[in-house]
Amino acid sequence: MRRRYQRSRRSDRGEAPKNLKTQILINYTAREVRIAILEERELVELLIEREDSRHTVGDIFLGRVTAVIPGIQAAFVDIGQEKAAFLHVSDVSTGAIDPELLDDEDDKSRGRKDKDLPPIENLLKKGQDILVQVRKEAIGTKGPRISSEISLPGRYAVYMPGLDHIGVSKKIEDRRERARLKTIVKKYRPEGAAIIVRTAGEGVDNDQLRDDIKYLEKVAQEIKEKSEHAAPPALIHEDVDLTIFAIRDLFSESVESIIIDNKEEFERLRNYFKSFAPQLAARVRHYEEKTPIFDFYDIEGDIEKILESKIWLKKGGYIIIEHTEALVTIDVNTGRFVGKRDQEETILETNMIAAKEVARQLRLRDIGGIIVIDFIDMEVEENRRKVYNEFRNLLRKDRSRVRVYPMSDLGIIEVSRKRVRPSLLHYYSEECPYCTGRGKVLSLESMAMKVEHWIRRIGGGKRRESGIVFKLNPVVGVFLREERAENMNELANTYRVRVEIIDDPRLHREDFEITSLDGERNLKAAFE
């Protein structure tokens, strides 16, 4: 069995053909679903859903407005979650289509502009019931972001009740195909609804698009009826689970295969395929090897490195990824790479390699918000353009909306990437109880100096103490007894006070308690 696995892995992950297609791997367990997207046999995206933290983007709720804040032109809505949802005036339905959904330049005038929107206090009132859809997950201290513009994605189309528009994905560039799809949509579009044809709709026939629209119309009607009889806050409609999402939103003609390691989910996916694209059902495969699927495809190691801040590049360079409250910074370094020719060429080569890896890491870690990338300084303007163009082209593969700003003279590129859910860093980790998010703790030397400062402070005080007891973390206690014993004895003799060190593993490394020798007085509180 071992030999068979090694041969399979070599042939499956050997030299990639030029027109290699995408693979989607699904690892399914009772408590977690993980979806890995591979391009050129390399992991580029990872989606995770756990039993106790289901994604809510796309879910529809009947909520109740709890506050309207004119100062920020927003409202807060109770949708039954721990934190109130945030509803900005630009996300309140006014009957005008969001400009980002428009596909033709001559349609831009029909789009809604924020400056033309009425004040939010004229649109919403406290206590008002409102049907909303989650657009962004709750992230950190912020609650979910919602919209009252409902959009229902199908396999080939997006259905938006209450609007009046026909659109086609910008990624479908052929003019004849766009015209053909619009003709079909005009024929089947229900009154009082907008229909946007998705990228996956390219090339589909009349019946497929018609059936998708009819299905979405039925879902919209069910949502309407349910919301009319519900009491807020109430969940009205759940979006599809992560497994079906892989088919609906990730599958395209470029996907070579979808491989899943669970028999029941395999059958469910194949049946789902048969309902809309039976000719593609054969691309769904059941993984039956004993070796875990992510180990078989050699990507488990990549997943384990997702939390690492330092990523080594080919030829010895590396990048450092640092998260802050406001933005993410990425620093590019040559590291061990010295090149074979001049310095400018070495720097250009390192930056080009880094551009590819940064684009991959943004997708893999699902980093959103503002990102600042500090490439190595290049003196030649043409080289700066090469790196910028390469980086921008690589980001075209990204499913999230990304804006890339030109490189500055200092070699810095600024990027904004749409954030829909917390990054994998937040998903996989929690705040360190020691450093509380700083990434640093006080050194043992600094802690020793603090303790010595307190001995001087108490020993030189007006009230004489016969003894001082320090309770602190064992790591600090060991350092004081073994490395600073001489200093501690000298201070005790100078102030004629007895000093005792007691280890308490319950204490944070930076915390300590100070009491009198008889234990009756909290000396730390007395001096603070």
Short mmCIF file of C-alpha atoms in Angstrom, two decimals, residues 71 287 449:
data_model
loop_
_atom_site.label_atom_id
_atom_site.label_comp_id
_atom_site.label_asym_id
_atom_site.label_seq_id
_atom_site.Cartn_x
_atom_site.Cartn_y
_atom_site.Cartn_z
CA GLY A 71 -23.73 60.91 12.64
CA TYR A 287 -11.47 9.45 -2.38
CA MET A 449 14.16 45.01 37.41
#
